[in-house]
Each structure stands twice: as structure tokens, then as C-alpha cells.
JSON list of C-alpha atoms in Angstrom, two decimals:
[
{"chain": "A", "resi": 1, "resn": "UNK", "atom": "CA", "xyz": [7.24, 51.41, 16.95]},
{"chain": "A", "resi": 2, "resn": "UNK", "atom": "CA", "xyz": [4.48, 52.59, 19.16]},
{"chain": "A", "resi": 3, "resn": "UNK", "atom": "CA", "xyz": [6.46, 54.55, 21.43]},
{"chain": "A", "resi": 4, "resn": "UNK", "atom": "CA", "xyz": [7.76, 56.32, 18.27]},
{"chain": "A", "resi": 5, "resn": "UNK", "atom": "CA", "xyz": [3.75, 57.39, 17.62]},
{"chain": "A", "resi": 6, "resn": "UNK", "atom": "CA", "xyz": [3.29, 58.19, 21.32]},
{"chain": "A", "resi": 7, "resn": "UNK", "atom": "CA", "xyz": [6.05, 60.87, 20.75]},
{"chain": "A", "resi": 8, "resn": "UNK", "atom": "CA", "xyz": [4.91, 62.05, 17.48]},
{"chain": "A", "resi": 9, "resn": "UNK", "atom": "CA", "xyz": [8.08, 60.73, 15.81]},
{"chain": "A", "resi": 10, "resn": "UNK", "atom": "CA", "xyz": [6.34, 59.05, 12.58]},
{"chain": "A", "resi": 11, "resn": "UNK", "atom": "CA", "xyz": [5.15, 61.92, 10.35]},
{"chain": "A", "resi": 12, "resn": "UNK", "atom": "CA", "xyz": [6.85, 65.07, 11.85]},
{"chain": "A", "resi": 13, "resn": "UNK", "atom": "CA", "xyz": [7.86, 66.46, 8.79]},
{"chain": "A", "resi": 14, "resn": "UNK", "atom": "CA", "xyz": [4.64, 68.22, 8.04]},
{"chain": "A", "resi": 15, "resn": "UNK", "atom": "CA", "xyz": [5.42, 68.07, 4.09]},
{"chain": "A", "resi": 16, "resn": "UNK", "atom": "CA", "xyz": [4.95, 64.45, 3.51]},
{"chain": "A", "resi": 17, "resn": "UNK", "atom": "CA", "xyz": [1.53, 63.76, 1.93]},
{"chain": "A", "resi": 18, "resn": "UNK", "atom": "CA", "xyz": [-0.57, 61.70, 4.10]},
{"chain": "A", "resi": 19, "resn": "UNK", "atom": "CA", "xyz": [-1.65, 58.80, 2.22]},
{"chain": "A", "resi": 20, "resn": "UNK", "atom": "CA", "xyz": [-3.91, 57.18, 4.67]},
{"chain": "A", "resi": 21, "resn": "UNK", "atom": "CA", "xyz": [-5.89, 60.44, 5.41]},
{"chain": "A", "resi": 22, "resn": "UNK", "atom": "CA", "xyz": [-7.69, 63.08, 3.53]},
{"chain": "A", "resi": 23, "resn": "UNK", "atom": "CA", "xyz": [-8.93, 66.25, 5.52]},
{"chain": "A", "resi": 24, "resn": "UNK", "atom": "CA", "xyz": [-12.53, 66.49, 4.41]},
{"chain": "A", "resi": 25, "resn": "UNK", "atom": "CA", "xyz": [-13.53, 69.42, 7.07]},
{"chain": "A", "resi": 26, "resn": "UNK", "atom": "CA", "xyz": [-11.52, 71.90, 4.82]},
{"chain": "A", "resi": 27, "resn": "UNK", "atom": "CA", "xyz": [-12.98, 75.75, 5.20]},
{"chain": "A", "resi": 28, "resn": "UNK", "atom": "CA", "xyz": [-15.49, 74.59, 8.07]},
{"chain": "A", "resi": 29, "resn": "UNK", "atom": "CA", "xyz": [-14.94, 76.15, 11.35]},
{"chain": "A", "resi": 30, "resn": "UNK", "atom": "CA", "xyz": [-16.07, 73.30, 13.88]},
{"chain": "A", "resi": 31, "resn": "UNK", "atom": "CA", "xyz": [-15.79, 73.96, 17.37]},
{"chain": "A", "resi": 32, "resn": "UNK", "atom": "CA", "xyz": [-16.39, 71.50, 20.45]},
{"chain": "A", "resi": 33, "resn": "UNK", "atom": "CA", "xyz": [-17.68, 73.53, 23.30]},
{"chain": "A", "resi": 34, "resn": "UNK", "atom": "CA", "xyz": [-16.03, 74.10, 26.44]},
{"chain": "A", "resi": 35, "resn": "UNK", "atom": "CA", "xyz": [-16.71, 71.08, 28.64]},
{"chain": "A", "resi": 36, "resn": "UNK", "atom": "CA", "xyz": [-16.43, 70.31, 32.07]},
{"chain": "A", "resi": 37, "resn": "UNK", "atom": "CA", "xyz": [-14.83, 66.80, 31.65]},
{"chain": "A", "resi": 38, "resn": "UNK", "atom": "CA", "xyz": [-17.28, 65.14, 33.76]},
{"chain": "A", "resi": 39, "resn": "UNK", "atom": "CA", "xyz": [-19.26, 63.20, 31.23]},
{"chain": "A", "resi": 40, "resn": "UNK", "atom": "CA", "xyz": [-17.98, 59.62, 30.20]},
{"chain": "A", "resi": 41, "resn": "UNK", "atom": "CA", "xyz": [-19.11, 57.82, 27.21]},
{"chain": "A", "resi": 42, "resn": "UNK", "atom": "CA", "xyz": [-20.11, 54.78, 29.46]},
{"chain": "A", "resi": 43, "resn": "UNK", "atom": "CA", "xyz": [-22.90, 56.90, 30.90]},
{"chain": "A", "resi": 44, "resn": "UNK", "atom": "CA", "xyz": [-24.20, 58.92, 28.02]},
{"chain": "A", "resi": 45, "resn": "UNK", "atom": "CA", "xyz": [-27.17, 56.89, 26.83]},
{"chain": "A", "resi": 46, "resn": "UNK", "atom": "CA", "xyz": [-28.80, 59.79, 26.02]},
{"chain": "A", "resi": 47, "resn": "UNK", "atom": "CA", "xyz": [-26.32, 60.52, 23.03]},
{"chain": "A", "resi": 48, "resn": "UNK", "atom": "CA", "xyz": [-25.53, 56.26, 22.19]},
{"chain": "A", "resi": 49, "resn": "UNK", "atom": "CA", "xyz": [-29.09, 55.52, 22.09]},
{"chain": "A", "resi": 50, "resn": "UNK", "atom": "CA", "xyz": [-28.27, 52.53, 20.19]},
{"chain": "A", "resi": 51, "resn": "UNK", "atom": "CA", "xyz": [-25.70, 51.27, 22.50]},
{"chain": "A", "resi": 52, "resn": "UNK", "atom": "CA", "xyz": [-22.70, 51.51, 24.26]},
{"chain": "A", "resi": 53, "resn": "UNK", "atom": "CA", "xyz": [-19.68, 48.88, 24.39]},
{"chain": "A", "resi": 54, "resn": "UNK", "atom": "CA", "xyz": [-19.70, 47.49, 27.89]},
{"chain": "A", "resi": 55, "resn": "UNK", "atom": "CA", "xyz": [-15.94, 47.56, 27.25]},
{"chain": "A", "resi": 56, "resn": "UNK", "atom": "CA", "xyz": [-15.96, 51.48, 28.51]},
{"chain": "A", "resi": 57, "resn": "UNK", "atom": "CA", "xyz": [-16.40, 50.46, 31.96]},
{"chain": "A", "resi": 58, "resn": "UNK", "atom": "CA", "xyz": [-14.80, 46.67, 32.08]},
{"chain": "A", "resi": 59, "resn": "UNK", "atom": "CA", "xyz": [-11.66, 48.65, 30.78]},
{"chain": "A", "resi": 60, "resn": "UNK", "atom": "CA", "xyz": [-11.82, 51.40, 33.23]},
{"chain": "A", "resi": 61, "resn": "UNK", "atom": "CA", "xyz": [-12.58, 54.22, 31.14]},
{"chain": "A", "resi": 62, "resn": "UNK", "atom": "CA", "xyz": [-15.56, 55.42, 32.98]},
{"chain": "A", "resi": 63, "resn": "UNK", "atom": "CA", "xyz": [-14.10, 58.06, 34.83]},
{"chain": "A", "resi": 64, "resn": "UNK", "atom": "CA", "xyz": [-13.90, 62.14, 34.48]},
{"chain": "A", "resi": 65, "resn": "UNK", "atom": "CA", "xyz": [-11.54, 63.84, 32.71]},
{"chain": "A", "resi": 66, "resn": "UNK", "atom": "CA", "xyz": [-9.98, 67.49, 32.34]},
{"chain": "A", "resi": 67, "resn": "UNK", "atom": "CA", "xyz": [-12.30, 70.60, 31.90]},
{"chain": "A", "resi": 68, "resn": "UNK", "atom": "CA", "xyz": [-11.45, 71.68, 28.27]},
{"chain": "A", "resi": 69, "resn": "UNK", "atom": "CA", "xyz": [-12.22, 75.22, 26.60]},
{"chain": "A", "resi": 70, "resn": "UNK", "atom": "CA", "xyz": [-13.71, 75.56, 23.05]},
{"chain": "A", "resi": 71, "resn": "UNK", "atom": "CA", "xyz": [-11.56, 74.11, 20.81]},
{"chain": "A", "resi": 72, "resn": "UNK", "atom": "CA", "xyz": [-11.52, 73.71, 17.02]},
{"chain": "A", "resi": 73, "resn": "UNK", "atom": "CA", "xyz": [-11.28, 70.12, 15.41]},
{"chain": "A", "resi": 74, "resn": "UNK", "atom": "CA", "xyz": [-10.62, 68.69, 11.79]},
{"chain": "A", "resi": 75, "resn": "UNK", "atom": "CA", "xyz": [-12.20, 65.50, 9.99]},
{"chain": "A", "resi": 76, "resn": "UNK", "atom": "CA", "xyz": [-10.27, 63.24, 8.20]},
{"chain": "A", "resi": 77, "resn": "UNK", "atom": "CA", "xyz": [-11.17, 60.38, 5.90]},
{"chain": "A", "resi": 78, "resn": "UNK", "atom": "CA", "xyz": [-9.37, 57.17, 5.38]},
{"chain": "A", "resi": 79, "resn": "UNK", "atom": "CA", "xyz": [-7.89, 56.85, 1.91]},
{"chain": "A", "resi": 80, "resn": "UNK", "atom": "CA", "xyz": [-5.54, 53.81, 2.46]},
{"chain": "A", "resi": 81, "resn": "UNK", "atom": "CA", "xyz": [-5.67, 50.61, 4.34]},
{"chain": "A", "resi": 82, "resn": "UNK", "atom": "CA", "xyz": [-4.30, 51.09, 7.84]},
{"chain": "A", "resi": 83, "resn": "UNK", "atom": "CA", "xyz": [-4.39, 50.08, 11.62]},
{"chain": "A", "resi": 84, "resn": "UNK", "atom": "CA", "xyz": [-5.29, 52.56, 14.50]},
{"chain": "A", "resi": 85, "resn": "UNK", "atom": "CA", "xyz": [-1.48, 52.96, 15.21]},
{"chain": "A", "resi": 86, "resn": "UNK", "atom": "CA", "xyz": [-0.57, 54.10, 11.42]},
{"chain": "A", "resi": 87, "resn": "UNK", "atom": "CA", "xyz": [-4.11, 56.07, 11.30]},
{"chain": "A", "resi": 88, "resn": "UNK", "atom": "CA", "xyz": [-2.94, 58.49, 14.23]},
{"chain": "A", "resi": 89, "resn": "UNK", "atom": "CA", "xyz": [0.77, 57.94, 13.53]},
{"chain": "A", "resi": 90, "resn": "UNK", "atom": "CA", "xyz": [0.09, 59.30, 10.05]},
{"chain": "A", "resi": 91, "resn": "UNK", "atom": "CA", "xyz": [-0.61, 62.56, 11.32]},
{"chain": "A", "resi": 92, "resn": "UNK", "atom": "CA", "xyz": [2.20, 65.34, 12.34]},
{"chain": "A", "resi": 93, "resn": "UNK", "atom": "CA", "xyz": [1.55, 65.28, 16.14]},
{"chain": "A", "resi": 94, "resn": "UNK", "atom": "CA", "xyz": [2.15, 63.07, 19.20]},
{"chain": "A", "resi": 95, "resn": "UNK", "atom": "CA", "xyz": [-0.93, 61.01, 20.50]},
{"chain": "A", "resi": 96, "resn": "UNK", "atom": "CA", "xyz": [-1.66, 63.26, 23.36]},
{"chain": "A", "resi": 97, "resn": "UNK", "atom": "CA", "xyz": [-1.80, 66.38, 21.10]},
{"chain": "A", "resi": 98, "resn": "UNK", "atom": "CA", "xyz": [-4.46, 64.22, 19.10]},
{"chain": "A", "resi": 99, "resn": "UNK", "atom": "CA", "xyz": [-6.72, 63.11, 21.74]},
{"chain": "A", "resi": 100, "resn": "UNK", "atom": "CA", "xyz": [-9.88, 64.49, 22.83]},
{"chain": "A", "resi": 101, "resn": "UNK", "atom": "CA", "xyz": [-11.51, 63.80, 26.13]},
{"chain": "A", "resi": 102, "resn": "UNK", "atom": "CA", "xyz": [-14.60, 61.73, 26.36]},
{"chain": "A", "resi": 103, "resn": "UNK", "atom": "CA", "xyz": [-16.62, 64.86, 27.18]},
{"chain": "A", "resi": 104, "resn": "UNK", "atom": "CA", "xyz": [-15.53, 66.14, 23.96]},
{"chain": "A", "resi": 105, "resn": "UNK", "atom": "CA", "xyz": [-16.38, 63.18, 21.94]},
{"chain": "A", "resi": 106, "resn": "UNK", "atom": "CA", "xyz": [-19.69, 63.20, 23.13]},
{"chain": "A", "resi": 107, "resn": "UNK", "atom": "CA", "xyz": [-20.13, 67.11, 22.53]},
{"chain": "A", "resi": 108, "resn": "UNK", "atom": "CA", "xyz": [-19.02, 66.37, 18.78]},
{"chain": "A", "resi": 109, "resn": "UNK", "atom": "CA", "xyz": [-20.92, 63.69, 18.15]},
{"chain": "A", "resi": 110, "resn": "UNK", "atom": "CA", "xyz": [-24.23, 65.79, 19.49]},
{"chain": "A", "resi": 111, "resn": "UNK", "atom": "CA", "xyz": [-23.31, 69.25, 17.54]},
{"chain": "A", "resi": 112, "resn": "UNK", "atom": "CA", "xyz": [-22.07, 67.45, 14.45]},
{"chain": "A", "resi": 113, "resn": "UNK", "atom": "CA", "xyz": [-23.77, 64.51, 13.87]},
{"chain": "A", "resi": 114, "resn": "UNK", "atom": "CA", "xyz": [-23.83, 65.25, 9.83]},
{"chain": "A", "resi": 115, "resn": "UNK", "atom": "CA", "xyz": [-19.78, 64.97, 10.43]},
{"chain": "A", "resi": 116, "resn": "UNK", "atom": "CA", "xyz": [-20.09, 61.12, 11.41]},
{"chain": "A", "resi": 117, "resn": "UNK", "atom": "CA", "xyz": [-19.66, 58.35, 8.97]},
{"chain": "A", "resi": 118, "resn": "UNK", "atom": "CA", "xyz": [-22.69, 57.22, 7.47]},
{"chain": "A", "resi": 119, "resn": "UNK", "atom": "CA", "xyz": [-23.59, 53.99, 5.64]},
{"chain": "A", "resi": 120, "resn": "UNK", "atom": "CA", "xyz": [-22.84, 51.50, 8.59]},
{"chain": "A", "resi": 121, "resn": "UNK", "atom": "CA", "xyz": [-19.12, 52.73, 9.05]},
{"chain": "A", "resi": 122, "resn": "UNK", "atom": "CA", "xyz": [-17.41, 54.60, 11.91]},
{"chain": "A", "resi": 123, "resn": "UNK", "atom": "CA", "xyz": [-15.86, 57.77, 13.11]},
{"chain": "A", "resi": 124, "resn": "UNK", "atom": "CA", "xyz": [-12.68, 57.00, 14.95]},
{"chain": "A", "resi": 125, "resn": "UNK", "atom": "CA", "xyz": [-11.70, 59.25, 18.19]},
{"chain": "A", "resi": 126, "resn": "UNK", "atom": "CA", "xyz": [-8.81, 58.72, 20.01]},
{"chain": "A", "resi": 127, "resn": "UNK", "atom": "CA", "xyz": [-8.77, 59.40, 23.89]},
{"chain": "A", "resi": 128, "resn": "UNK", "atom": "CA", "xyz": [-6.76, 58.52, 26.71]},
{"chain": "A", "resi": 129, "resn": "UNK", "atom": "CA", "xyz": [-7.63, 57.03, 30.12]},
{"chain": "A", "resi": 130, "resn": "UNK", "atom": "CA", "xyz": [-5.62, 55.78, 32.93]},
{"chain": "A", "resi": 131, "resn": "UNK", "atom": "CA", "xyz": [-2.55, 56.73, 30.56]},
{"chain": "A", "resi": 132, "resn": "UNK", "atom": "CA", "xyz": [-3.57, 54.15, 28.13]},
{"chain": "A", "resi": 133, "resn": "UNK", "atom": "CA", "xyz": [-4.85, 55.08, 24.46]},
{"chain": "A", "resi": 134, "resn": "UNK", "atom": "CA", "xyz": [-8.19, 54.27, 23.32]},
{"chain": "A", "resi": 135, "resn": "UNK", "atom": "CA", "xyz": [-10.48, 54.68, 20.05]},
{"chain": "A", "resi": 136, "resn": "UNK", "atom": "CA", "xyz": [-13.96, 55.05, 20.41]},
{"chain": "A", "resi": 137, "resn": "UNK", "atom": "CA", "xyz": [-15.65, 53.87, 17.11]},
{"chain": "A", "resi": 138, "resn": "UNK", "atom": "CA", "xyz": [-18.84, 55.47, 16.70]},
{"chain": "A", "resi": 139, "resn": "UNK", "atom": "CA", "xyz": [-21.54, 54.40, 14.32]},
{"chain": "A", "resi": 140, "resn": "UNK", "atom": "CA", "xyz": [-24.84, 56.03, 12.84]},
{"chain": "A", "resi": 141, "resn": "UNK", "atom": "CA", "xyz": [-27.71, 53.88, 12.65]},
{"chain": "A", "resi": 142, "resn": "UNK", "atom": "CA", "xyz": [-31.52, 54.68, 12.11]},
{"chain": "A", "resi": 143, "resn": "UNK", "atom": "CA", "xyz": [-32.45, 54.41, 15.75]},
{"chain": "A", "resi": 144, "resn": "UNK", "atom": "CA", "xyz": [-29.00, 56.40, 16.99]},
{"chain": "A", "resi": 145, "resn": "UNK", "atom": "CA", "xyz": [-25.63, 56.20, 17.65]},
{"chain": "A", "resi": 146, "resn": "UNK", "atom": "CA", "xyz": [-23.65, 53.18, 19.01]},
{"chain": "A", "resi": 147, "resn": "UNK", "atom": "CA", "xyz": [-20.34, 53.26, 19.84]},
{"chain": "A", "resi": 148, "resn": "UNK", "atom": "CA", "xyz": [-17.36, 50.74, 20.75]},
{"chain": "A", "resi": 149, "resn": "UNK", "atom": "CA", "xyz": [-14.04, 50.95, 22.46]},
{"chain": "A", "resi": 150, "resn": "UNK", "atom": "CA", "xyz": [-10.82, 49.52, 21.22]},
{"chain": "A", "resi": 151, "resn": "UNK", "atom": "CA", "xyz": [-7.39, 49.74, 22.45]},
{"chain": "A", "resi": 152, "resn": "UNK", "atom": "CA", "xyz": [-5.03, 51.57, 20.31]},
{"chain": "A", "resi": 153, "resn": "UNK", "atom": "CA", "xyz": [-2.53, 48.93, 20.00]},
{"chain": "A", "resi": 154, "resn": "UNK", "atom": "CA", "xyz": [-5.40, 46.57, 17.95]},
{"chain": "A", "resi": 155, "resn": "UNK", "atom": "CA", "xyz": [-3.81, 45.38, 15.00]},
{"chain": "A", "resi": 156, "resn": "UNK", "atom": "CA", "xyz": [-6.67, 45.03, 13.01]},
{"chain": "A", "resi": 157, "resn": "UNK", "atom": "CA", "xyz": [-6.37, 46.69, 9.51]},
{"chain": "A", "resi": 158, "resn": "UNK", "atom": "CA", "xyz": [-9.27, 49.21, 8.44]},
{"chain": "A", "resi": 159, "resn": "UNK", "atom": "CA", "xyz": [-9.99, 49.19, 5.01]},
{"chain": "A", "resi": 160, "resn": "UNK", "atom": "CA", "xyz": [-9.35, 52.86, 3.17]},
{"chain": "A", "resi": 161, "resn": "UNK", "atom": "CA", "xyz": [-11.99, 52.19, 0.76]},
{"chain": "A", "resi": 162, "resn": "UNK", "atom": "CA", "xyz": [-14.72, 52.26, 3.53]},
{"chain": "A", "resi": 163, "resn": "UNK", "atom": "CA", "xyz": [-13.76, 55.88, 4.09]},
{"chain": "A", "resi": 164, "resn": "UNK", "atom": "CA", "xyz": [-14.15, 55.93, 7.75]},
{"chain": "A", "resi": 165, "resn": "UNK", "atom": "CA", "xyz": [-13.74, 59.14, 9.63]},
{"chain": "A", "resi": 166, "resn": "UNK", "atom": "CA", "xyz": [-11.18, 60.56, 12.07]},
{"chain": "A", "resi": 167, "resn": "UNK", "atom": "CA", "xyz": [-11.61, 63.61, 14.23]},
{"chain": "A", "resi": 168, "resn": "UNK", "atom": "CA", "xyz": [-9.02, 64.76, 15.88]},
{"chain": "A", "resi": 169, "resn": "UNK", "atom": "CA", "xyz": [-8.10, 68.46, 17.44]},
{"chain": "A", "resi": 170, "resn": "UNK", "atom": "CA", "xyz": [-7.04, 71.13, 14.66]},
{"chain": "A", "resi": 171, "resn": "UNK", "atom": "CA", "xyz": [-4.30, 72.66, 16.43]},
{"chain": "A", "resi": 172, "resn": "UNK", "atom": "CA", "xyz": [-2.60, 69.17, 16.48]},
{"chain": "A", "resi": 173, "resn": "UNK", "atom": "CA", "xyz": [-2.41, 68.93, 12.91]},
{"chain": "A", "resi": 174, "resn": "UNK", "atom": "CA", "xyz": [-2.09, 72.47, 11.53]}
]
């Protein structure tokens, strides 16, 4: 099942209504700046002032990634209970096409803080490091952003009623 998600074989028709995610950035032109790929979440203490999960380093994700050009992104909100694999598998693209680099995630958090889920719930970002998929889990708190990392294979079911957000490249889901 995870391999089907990696290859984008789950929701590939593009016609089926997504029961897990609802697009909330309709009509907005959200652009992540071109980035050099050198910034990593583990070292972005100026952005994630409330804390950074030590697993970013212990899981070996603290490595530079490719340079990227300016890129449009879409913001979705969960509307049904789902695991990470189900969340990202509900979109009509391969996982590689749904990934942002760590530098892009940092840029989004700095540029669009109002698009991050508020009220103690998180915003999810998919990224890849060392050929493995991870989800950066960004919380907004009164003293700044806090970020955790989970493996995509985590079987935890996230409640749709919490309306957590998901940010992915726009071209991947259009």
C-alpha cells in the first residue's frame, strides 16, 4: 500500500472527490521563494523559536537539499480521519511530487504564518531525506513556531475534526 502511494497510484483519477482533504487556498497565489536548499529545519532556530524536535538530527534529516525555483503551493485542511499515508495518498500525485524541501518549508513558515493551522493544531509538510519520506509537523504557539518530525509510515490516525492543514506544491495537485 505504501508503495502505491509512493508511485501515486491511489487517487490518480483526478475526478474522485477528496474525502480527506479540502482545498482552503482557492484563489490565492501562494508562492515559495527560490531557495538554495542549504537551510535545514534542525538548524532553523530563528524560525522555530518554540523548539525543534531532536529527531530531525537523530534520524539523519539534517542535510542540505537541492536548490529550487520559486514555486506555487496549495493549502488543504483535513476533513476526515486519516493516517499520513492516507492523507498524502488522497492527492493525485506521486509522493515525490508532493514533497517540499526543508528550505521551502522554512520559507513557507516565514512568509505565510497566517496559513499555518492555529489553535494548537498542526500543519503537515511532506519532505524527503536520504530516500525516506518524513512529515514536518509545525505548531503555532504564543512564543513562536514549534516543529516535530514523523516518518510517513506512522500509523497514527489524525482526527479530521481538528482541521489540521497540509501544504504541498500546487502543480502536484492541479
